[in-house]
Amino acid sequence: MRVIDSHTEGEPTRVILSGGPDLGAGSVAERAARLARAHDAFCNSVTREPRGTEAMVGALLVPPAHPDSVAGVIYFNAVGMLGMCGHAAIGTAITLAHLGRIGPGQHRLETPVGVVTLELHSGHEASVTNVESYRLHKAVTVDVAGLGPVTGDIAWGGNWFFITRDLPCALDITNIRQLTDATLRIRRTLHDQGWTGAGGAWIDHVVLLAPCDGADARNFVLCPSGSYDRSPCGTGTSALLACLAADGQLQPGDPWVQQSIIGSRYHLSHVAGRHGGIIPTIRGRAWVTAEADLHFAPGDPYVAGIPAA
Ligand code: PYC
């Protein structure tokens, strides 16, 4: 299986160029549903140890449904599918540029939740214009064991997020264990109390937000696998901008700088969406880290990855 690895502001992406399953014809959403239904072992083998890591996002390139798109892509992590993925879309842009498949300018990329636009800038920088993002519920309060009441918004940015400013401790890299534990509890409580995204979707990401010197905010983001986002989370910050716009705190075109828990940054802005939400654009940097062939030797007991803890 031929792959190219990259990291976007610290968060890893593995683009699968060949050796993935045949998902047949149809929209990227239909092919993502087939991947989720029938190809667990493939996804796990790419993202889980010993070949992957808990933070790894796989990006399976598929032929686009429309000829004017540069590619279709299905994002997944060590526990399942992602609708969209901001850091991995920037990683995909830099990888496609590395392969000579795109140059400067704008390119359509089909994802299971809609078409996004990639724009390659100079050097290692790219932008992704995301799907329409919106807030579903404002100021939801849940009583979390060991933390007390936690209030936040439930919003969509290509994945589902709970976004709160109620912090268990400082958003500092030395507090990763405590932040992970707190956000896992928040996520479990939301689930136990019946809070979902649209259509009953699992709220699988939690964002903790704090003021920040030199940026508009700093975040810690819990991802579905239980790992944290090393980047400032493109879909999470899209969901945040949707909340700020809904509250009148951010106007179309206003710049927003989002810092991650490791100190890396995205630059964002938005325009109004067609359905009452916003269309965010996320700008960040990515670097190719490896071009490799993954091997799956007969008899390897961990050929489909080590089961998630
Ligand atoms: O950048 O959207 C993102 C993302 C989601 C999960 C990890 N990164």
mmCIF file of C-alpha atoms and ligand atoms in Angstrom:
data_model
loop_
_atom_site.group_PDB
_atom_site.id
_atom_site.type_symbol
_atom_site.label_atom_id
_atom_site.label_comp_id
_atom_site.label_asym_id
_atom_site.label_seq_id
_atom_site.Cartn_x
_atom_site.Cartn_y
_atom_site.Cartn_z
ATOM 1 C CA MET A 1 0.000 0.000 0.000
ATOM 2 C CA ARG A 2 1.571 3.268 -1.167
ATOM 3 C CA VAL A 3 1.188 6.175 1.266
ATOM 4 C CA ILE A 4 2.469 9.704 1.786
ATOM 5 C CA ASP A 5 2.614 10.983 5.349
ATOM 6 C CA SER A 6 2.530 14.638 6.317
ATOM 7 C CA HIS A 7 1.795 16.775 9.329
ATOM 8 C CA THR A 8 -0.299 19.899 9.404
ATOM 9 C CA GLU A 9 0.690 22.203 12.228
ATOM 10 C CA GLY A 10 1.756 19.074 14.146
ATOM 11 C CA GLU A 11 -1.200 16.757 13.382
ATOM 12 C CA PRO A 12 -0.444 13.735 11.135
ATOM 13 C CA THR A 13 -2.194 12.723 7.896
ATOM 14 C CA ARG A 14 -1.569 9.581 5.848
ATOM 15 C CA VAL A 15 -2.732 9.865 2.222
ATOM 16 C CA ILE A 16 -3.337 6.426 0.660
ATOM 17 C CA LEU A 17 -2.408 6.517 -3.017
ATOM 18 C CA SER A 18 -2.887 2.842 -3.923
ATOM 19 C CA GLY A 19 -3.646 -0.506 -2.336
ATOM 20 C CA GLY A 20 -6.952 0.532 -0.735
ATOM 21 C CA PRO A 21 -10.233 -1.364 -1.168
ATOM 22 C CA ASP A 22 -12.369 -1.047 -4.305
ATOM 23 C CA LEU A 23 -15.403 0.966 -3.174
ATOM 24 C CA GLY A 24 -17.264 0.857 -6.487
ATOM 25 C CA ALA A 25 -19.093 3.783 -8.042
ATOM 26 C CA GLY A 26 -21.286 6.539 -6.641
ATOM 27 C CA SER A 27 -20.851 9.692 -4.613
ATOM 28 C CA VAL A 28 -17.985 10.001 -2.138
ATOM 29 C CA ALA A 29 -20.586 9.773 0.658
ATOM 30 C CA GLU A 30 -21.845 6.435 -0.721
ATOM 31 C CA ARG A 31 -18.312 5.105 -1.021
ATOM 32 C CA ALA A 32 -17.484 6.306 2.534
ATOM 33 C CA ALA A 33 -20.538 4.384 3.801
ATOM 34 C CA ARG A 34 -19.207 1.235 2.045
ATOM 35 C CA LEU A 35 -15.773 1.788 3.571
ATOM 36 C CA ALA A 36 -17.331 2.128 7.044
ATOM 37 C CA ARG A 37 -19.540 -0.968 6.576
ATOM 38 C CA ALA A 38 -17.080 -3.430 5.116
ATOM 39 C CA HIS A 39 -13.471 -2.319 5.525
ATOM 40 C CA ASP A 40 -12.705 -1.878 9.210
ATOM 41 C CA ALA A 41 -9.548 -3.964 8.949
ATOM 42 C CA PHE A 42 -8.173 -1.723 6.181
ATOM 43 C CA CYS A 43 -8.863 1.513 8.115
ATOM 44 C CA ASN A 44 -7.435 0.117 11.343
ATOM 45 C CA SER A 45 -4.313 -1.210 9.628
ATOM 46 C CA VAL A 46 -3.519 2.284 8.304
ATOM 47 C CA THR A 47 -4.232 4.367 11.418
ATOM 48 C CA ARG A 48 -3.617 2.118 14.430
ATOM 49 C CA GLU A 49 -0.268 1.027 15.835
ATOM 50 C CA PRO A 50 2.085 -0.525 14.812
ATOM 51 C CA ARG A 51 1.776 1.275 11.418
ATOM 52 C CA GLY A 52 -0.145 4.330 12.611
ATOM 53 C CA THR A 53 -0.618 6.339 15.795
ATOM 54 C CA GLU A 54 -3.707 7.374 17.744
ATOM 55 C CA ALA A 55 -3.539 10.874 16.231
ATOM 56 C CA MET A 56 -3.198 9.630 12.638
ATOM 57 C CA VAL A 57 -5.919 10.544 10.141
ATOM 58 C CA GLY A 58 -6.081 8.368 7.022
ATOM 59 C CA ALA A 59 -7.041 10.029 3.733
ATOM 60 C CA LEU A 60 -8.127 7.523 1.106
ATOM 61 C CA LEU A 61 -8.014 9.144 -2.333
ATOM 62 C CA VAL A 62 -10.824 7.972 -4.622
ATOM 63 C CA PRO A 63 -11.816 9.021 -8.136
ATOM 64 C CA PRO A 64 -14.080 12.097 -7.936
ATOM 65 C CA ALA A 65 -17.734 11.860 -8.987
ATOM 66 C CA HIS A 66 -17.380 15.089 -11.032
ATOM 67 C CA PRO A 67 -14.623 15.587 -13.603
ATOM 68 C CA ASP A 68 -13.913 19.153 -12.465
ATOM 69 C CA SER A 69 -12.780 17.946 -9.014
ATOM 70 C CA VAL A 70 -9.127 17.131 -8.404
ATOM 71 C CA ALA A 71 -10.010 14.079 -6.267
ATOM 72 C CA GLY A 72 -12.446 12.521 -3.856
ATOM 73 C CA VAL A 73 -11.216 11.759 -0.358
ATOM 74 C CA ILE A 74 -12.498 9.776 2.616
ATOM 75 C CA TYR A 75 -11.040 10.675 6.006
ATOM 76 C CA PHE A 76 -10.923 8.205 8.898
ATOM 77 C CA ASN A 77 -9.099 7.759 12.174
ATOM 78 C CA ALA A 78 -8.341 4.875 14.531
ATOM 79 C CA VAL A 79 -12.004 4.484 15.543
ATOM 80 C CA GLY A 80 -14.083 5.441 12.496
ATOM 81 C CA MET A 81 -14.961 7.871 9.730
ATOM 82 C CA LEU A 82 -14.632 11.656 9.794
ATOM 83 C CA GLY A 83 -17.031 13.791 7.744
ATOM 84 C CA MET A 84 -14.359 16.316 6.878
ATOM 85 C CA CYS A 85 -10.986 17.074 8.384
ATOM 86 C CA GLY A 86 -9.382 20.504 8.204
ATOM 87 C CA HIS A 87 -5.820 19.522 8.988
ATOM 88 C CA ALA A 88 -5.994 16.483 6.698
ATOM 89 C CA ALA A 89 -7.439 18.597 3.856
ATOM 90 C CA ILE A 90 -4.435 20.943 4.144
ATOM 91 C CA GLY A 91 -2.198 17.839 4.319
ATOM 92 C CA THR A 92 -3.943 16.481 1.204
ATOM 93 C CA ALA A 93 -3.297 19.760 -0.656
ATOM 94 C CA ILE A 94 0.413 19.735 0.204
ATOM 95 C CA THR A 95 0.649 16.031 -0.701
ATOM 96 C CA LEU A 96 -1.083 16.557 -4.069
ATOM 97 C CA ALA A 97 1.318 19.455 -4.724
ATOM 98 C CA HIS A 98 4.260 17.234 -3.750
ATOM 99 C CA LEU A 99 3.034 14.718 -6.347
ATOM 100 C CA GLY A 100 2.707 17.463 -8.972
ATOM 101 C CA ARG A 101 -1.052 16.859 -9.193
ATOM 102 C CA ILE A 102 -1.996 20.442 -8.274
ATOM 103 C CA GLY A 103 -0.332 23.828 -8.606
ATOM 104 C CA PRO A 104 -1.115 27.274 -7.204
ATOM 105 C CA GLY A 105 -4.790 28.207 -7.449
ATOM 106 C CA GLN A 106 -8.086 26.674 -6.383
ATOM 107 C CA HIS A 107 -9.063 23.014 -6.614
ATOM 108 C CA ARG A 108 -12.318 21.193 -5.776
ATOM 109 C CA LEU A 109 -12.005 18.256 -3.394
ATOM 110 C CA GLU A 110 -15.030 15.978 -2.830
ATOM 111 C CA THR A 111 -15.568 14.757 0.738
ATOM 112 C CA PRO A 112 -18.435 12.695 2.179
ATOM 113 C CA VAL A 113 -20.043 15.860 3.616
ATOM 114 C CA GLY A 114 -19.652 18.052 0.534
ATOM 115 C CA VAL A 115 -17.198 19.731 -1.790
ATOM 116 C CA VAL A 116 -14.437 21.814 -0.229
ATOM 117 C CA THR A 117 -11.977 24.053 -2.046
ATOM 118 C CA LEU A 118 -8.228 23.721 -1.676
ATOM 119 C CA GLU A 119 -5.987 26.657 -2.446
ATOM 120 C CA LEU A 120 -2.277 26.204 -2.645
ATOM 121 C CA HIS A 121 -0.191 29.205 -1.572
ATOM 122 C CA SER A 122 3.570 29.500 -1.683
ATOM 123 C CA GLY A 123 5.856 27.134 0.200
ATOM 124 C CA HIS A 124 4.049 24.814 2.552
ATOM 125 C CA GLU A 125 0.893 26.850 2.999
ATOM 126 C CA ALA A 126 -2.589 25.961 1.829
ATOM 127 C CA SER A 127 -6.163 27.032 2.552
ATOM 128 C CA VAL A 128 -9.295 24.972 2.676
ATOM 129 C CA THR A 129 -12.710 26.510 2.242
ATOM 130 C CA ASN A 130 -14.915 24.264 4.303
ATOM 131 C CA VAL A 131 -18.516 23.088 4.097
ATOM 132 C CA GLU A 132 -21.230 25.300 5.608
ATOM 133 C CA SER A 133 -20.841 25.334 9.386
ATOM 134 C CA TYR A 134 -23.548 26.165 11.907
ATOM 135 C CA ARG A 135 -24.579 26.090 15.545
ATOM 136 C CA LEU A 136 -27.272 23.593 16.495
ATOM 137 C CA HIS A 137 -27.699 24.362 20.227
ATOM 138 C CA LYS A 138 -26.521 27.340 22.278
ATOM 139 C CA ALA A 139 -25.469 27.164 25.948
ATOM 140 C CA VAL A 140 -26.179 23.524 26.765
ATOM 141 C CA THR A 141 -25.318 22.751 30.408
ATOM 142 C CA VAL A 142 -24.375 19.248 31.547
ATOM 143 C CA ASP A 143 -23.423 18.199 35.061
ATOM 144 C CA VAL A 144 -20.164 16.276 34.661
ATOM 145 C CA ALA A 145 -18.972 13.934 37.433
ATOM 146 C CA GLY A 146 -15.840 15.361 39.029
ATOM 147 C CA LEU A 147 -16.139 18.664 37.128
ATOM 148 C CA GLY A 148 -19.579 20.088 37.973
ATOM 149 C CA PRO A 149 -21.734 22.041 35.499
ATOM 150 C CA VAL A 150 -20.157 22.620 32.098
ATOM 151 C CA THR A 151 -21.850 24.901 29.544
ATOM 152 C CA GLY A 152 -21.125 24.941 25.831
ATOM 153 C CA ASP A 153 -22.508 25.118 22.302
ATOM 154 C CA ILE A 154 -23.143 22.155 19.996
ATOM 155 C CA ALA A 155 -22.025 23.009 16.462
ATOM 156 C CA TRP A 156 -21.127 21.486 13.082
ATOM 157 C CA GLY A 157 -17.954 22.297 11.144
ATOM 158 C CA GLY A 158 -17.807 19.097 9.064
ATOM 159 C CA ASN A 159 -17.815 17.027 12.299
ATOM 160 C CA TRP A 160 -19.837 17.509 15.513
ATOM 161 C CA PHE A 161 -18.388 19.538 18.377
ATOM 162 C CA PHE A 162 -19.213 20.595 21.918
ATOM 163 C CA ILE A 163 -17.385 23.895 22.522
ATOM 164 C CA THR A 164 -16.925 25.214 26.039
ATOM 165 C CA ARG A 165 -14.972 27.887 27.875
ATOM 166 C CA ASP A 166 -15.443 26.070 31.209
ATOM 167 C CA LEU A 167 -11.955 24.733 31.840
ATOM 168 C CA PRO A 168 -10.800 22.002 34.251
ATOM 169 C CA CYS A 169 -7.265 23.513 34.320
ATOM 170 C CA ALA A 170 -5.008 25.772 32.243
ATOM 171 C CA LEU A 171 -4.723 24.927 28.532
ATOM 172 C CA ASP A 172 -1.083 24.000 28.846
ATOM 173 C CA ILE A 173 0.757 21.128 27.169
ATOM 174 C CA THR A 174 1.817 19.867 30.604
ATOM 175 C CA ASN A 175 -1.871 19.283 31.437
ATOM 176 C CA ILE A 176 -2.637 16.980 28.488
ATOM 177 C CA ARG A 177 -3.659 14.033 30.704
ATOM 178 C CA GLN A 178 -6.016 16.139 32.800
ATOM 179 C CA LEU A 179 -7.487 17.858 29.724
ATOM 180 C CA THR A 180 -7.995 14.514 28.011
ATOM 181 C CA ASP A 181 -9.649 13.020 31.076
ATOM 182 C CA ALA A 182 -11.977 16.031 31.486
ATOM 183 C CA THR A 183 -13.044 16.124 27.836
ATOM 184 C CA LEU A 184 -13.649 12.356 27.795
ATOM 185 C CA ARG A 185 -15.958 12.834 30.804
ATOM 186 C CA ILE A 186 -17.755 15.733 29.108
ATOM 187 C CA ARG A 187 -18.247 13.681 25.938
ATOM 188 C CA ARG A 188 -19.535 10.669 27.897
ATOM 189 C CA THR A 189 -21.968 12.862 29.848
ATOM 190 C CA LEU A 190 -23.318 14.480 26.674
ATOM 191 C CA HIS A 191 -23.901 11.022 25.261
ATOM 192 C CA ASP A 192 -25.478 9.643 28.448
ATOM 193 C CA GLN A 193 -27.833 12.621 28.659
ATOM 194 C CA GLY A 194 -28.979 12.203 25.060
ATOM 195 C CA TRP A 195 -27.271 15.232 23.466
ATOM 196 C CA THR A 196 -26.478 14.606 19.812
ATOM 197 C CA GLY A 197 -25.732 16.409 16.595
ATOM 198 C CA ALA A 198 -28.332 16.586 13.809
ATOM 199 C CA GLY A 199 -30.015 13.258 13.032
ATOM 200 C CA GLY A 200 -28.809 11.694 16.289
ATOM 201 C CA ALA A 201 -25.122 11.939 15.342
ATOM 202 C CA TRP A 202 -22.551 11.258 18.082
ATOM 203 C CA ILE A 203 -20.826 14.432 19.303
ATOM 204 C CA ASP A 204 -17.366 12.928 18.987
ATOM 205 C CA HIS A 205 -15.182 16.041 19.435
ATOM 206 C CA VAL A 206 -14.939 18.371 22.452
ATOM 207 C CA VAL A 207 -13.249 21.794 22.283
ATOM 208 C CA LEU A 208 -11.953 23.657 25.341
ATOM 209 C CA LEU A 209 -11.336 27.308 24.590
ATOM 210 C CA ALA A 210 -9.251 29.944 26.400
ATOM 211 C CA PRO A 211 -7.979 33.486 25.774
ATOM 212 C CA CYS A 212 -4.493 33.647 24.317
ATOM 213 C CA ASP A 213 -1.716 36.213 23.945
ATOM 214 C CA GLY A 214 -0.984 36.876 20.275
ATOM 215 C CA ALA A 215 -3.981 34.919 18.928
ATOM 216 C CA ASP A 216 -7.744 35.211 19.250
ATOM 217 C CA ALA A 217 -8.016 31.985 21.244
ATOM 218 C CA ARG A 218 -6.165 28.836 22.222
ATOM 219 C CA ASN A 219 -7.822 25.417 22.203
ATOM 220 C CA PHE A 220 -7.565 21.832 23.333
ATOM 221 C CA VAL A 221 -9.544 19.455 21.100
ATOM 222 C CA LEU A 222 -10.486 15.890 21.994
ATOM 223 C CA CYS A 223 -10.754 13.720 18.873
ATOM 224 C CA PRO A 224 -12.927 10.597 18.465
ATOM 225 C CA SER A 225 -10.047 8.173 19.191
ATOM 226 C CA GLY A 226 -9.431 9.836 22.580
ATOM 227 C CA SER A 227 -6.291 11.548 21.312
ATOM 228 C CA TYR A 228 -5.939 15.331 21.156
ATOM 229 C CA ASP A 229 -5.542 17.437 18.044
ATOM 230 C CA ARG A 230 -2.009 18.773 17.759
ATOM 231 C CA SER A 231 -3.251 21.291 15.186
ATOM 232 C CA PRO A 232 -5.857 23.954 16.023
ATOM 233 C CA CYS A 233 -8.543 21.664 14.447
ATOM 234 C CA GLY A 234 -9.959 23.028 11.199
ATOM 235 C CA THR A 235 -13.460 21.620 11.580
ATOM 236 C CA GLY A 236 -13.560 22.541 15.292
ATOM 237 C CA THR A 237 -12.527 26.120 14.622
ATOM 238 C CA SER A 238 -15.067 26.253 11.773
ATOM 239 C CA ALA A 239 -17.744 25.230 14.301
ATOM 240 C CA LEU A 240 -16.454 27.879 16.734
ATOM 241 C CA LEU A 241 -16.622 30.619 14.070
ATOM 242 C CA ALA A 242 -20.213 29.573 13.330
ATOM 243 C CA CYS A 243 -21.059 30.141 17.025
ATOM 244 C CA LEU A 244 -19.269 33.507 17.140
ATOM 245 C CA ALA A 245 -21.005 34.622 13.943
ATOM 246 C CA ALA A 246 -24.393 33.490 15.284
ATOM 247 C CA ASP A 247 -23.775 35.639 18.392
ATOM 248 C CA GLY A 248 -22.786 38.660 16.258
ATOM 249 C CA GLN A 249 -19.245 38.551 17.691
ATOM 250 C CA LEU A 250 -17.590 37.928 14.306
ATOM 251 C CA GLN A 251 -18.550 39.506 10.974
ATOM 252 C CA PRO A 252 -17.918 38.103 7.463
ATOM 253 C CA GLY A 253 -14.311 38.808 6.503
ATOM 254 C CA ASP A 254 -13.113 39.345 10.080
ATOM 255 C CA PRO A 255 -9.800 37.533 10.651
ATOM 256 C CA TRP A 256 -9.474 34.896 13.384
ATOM 257 C CA VAL A 257 -6.207 33.369 14.595
ATOM 258 C CA GLN A 258 -6.601 30.048 16.402
ATOM 259 C CA GLN A 259 -3.760 28.579 18.436
ATOM 260 C CA SER A 260 -3.525 24.868 19.267
ATOM 261 C CA ILE A 261 -2.446 23.287 22.541
ATOM 262 C CA ILE A 262 1.077 22.838 21.092
ATOM 263 C CA GLY A 263 1.218 26.493 19.961
ATOM 264 C CA SER A 264 0.648 26.004 16.213
ATOM 265 C CA ARG A 265 -1.790 28.306 14.399
ATOM 266 C CA TYR A 266 -4.476 28.589 11.762
ATOM 267 C CA HIS A 267 -5.671 31.830 10.191
ATOM 268 C CA LEU A 268 -9.373 31.848 9.391
ATOM 269 C CA SER A 269 -12.143 34.046 8.070
ATOM 270 C CA HIS A 270 -15.654 33.358 6.827
ATOM 271 C CA VAL A 271 -18.413 34.428 4.472
ATOM 272 C CA ALA A 272 -22.136 33.923 5.014
ATOM 273 C CA GLY A 273 -23.488 30.511 4.011
ATOM 274 C CA ARG A 274 -26.631 29.909 1.981
ATOM 275 C CA HIS A 275 -28.544 28.148 4.758
ATOM 276 C CA GLY A 276 -27.989 30.504 7.690
ATOM 277 C CA GLY A 277 -24.551 29.230 8.649
ATOM 278 C CA ILE A 278 -21.092 30.323 7.550
ATOM 279 C CA ILE A 279 -18.455 29.142 5.070
ATOM 280 C CA PRO A 280 -15.062 29.255 6.821
ATOM 281 C CA THR A 281 -11.656 29.314 5.163
ATOM 282 C CA ILE A 282 -8.778 27.818 7.137
ATOM 283 C CA ARG A 283 -5.167 28.610 6.272
ATOM 284 C CA GLY A 284 -2.258 26.591 7.664
ATOM 285 C CA ARG A 285 1.012 24.847 6.878
ATOM 286 C CA ALA A 286 1.835 21.196 6.218
ATOM 287 C CA TRP A 287 5.006 19.230 5.483
ATOM 288 C CA VAL A 288 5.507 15.834 3.862
ATOM 289 C CA THR A 289 7.288 13.558 6.349
ATOM 290 C CA ALA A 290 7.491 10.228 4.492
ATOM 291 C CA GLU A 291 6.754 8.411 1.253
ATOM 292 C CA ALA A 292 6.373 4.752 2.058
ATOM 293 C CA ASP A 293 5.008 1.315 1.212
ATOM 294 C CA LEU A 294 3.103 -0.262 4.098
ATOM 295 C CA HIS A 295 3.701 -3.996 4.347
ATOM 296 C CA PHE A 296 1.130 -6.553 5.551
ATOM 297 C CA ALA A 297 3.081 -9.786 5.922
ATOM 298 C CA PRO A 298 1.182 -13.089 6.153
ATOM 299 C CA GLY A 299 1.275 -14.275 9.764
ATOM 300 C CA ASP A 300 1.696 -10.789 11.245
ATOM 301 C CA PRO A 301 -0.752 -10.936 14.196
ATOM 302 C CA TYR A 302 -1.173 -7.146 14.142
ATOM 303 C CA VAL A 303 -1.810 -6.817 10.455
ATOM 304 C CA ALA A 304 -5.100 -4.966 11.227
ATOM 305 C CA GLY A 305 -3.602 -2.875 14.021
ATOM 306 C CA ILE A 306 -3.642 -3.183 17.777
ATOM 307 C CA PRO A 307 -7.245 -2.892 19.025
ATOM 308 C CA ALA A 308 -8.134 0.535 20.425
ATOM 309 C CA ALA A 309 -7.916 0.635 24.241
HETATM 310 O O1 PYC B 1 -8.543 19.554 11.580
HETATM 311 O O2 PYC B 1 -10.680 19.196 11.346
HETATM 312 C C1 PYC B 1 -9.588 18.898 11.787
HETATM 313 C C2 PYC B 1 -9.461 17.670 12.589
HETATM 314 C C3 PYC B 1 -10.454 16.852 13.031
HETATM 315 C C4 PYC B 1 -9.855 15.821 13.748
HETATM 316 C C5 PYC B 1 -8.500 16.029 13.733
HETATM 317 N N1 PYC B 1 -8.270 17.161 13.024
#
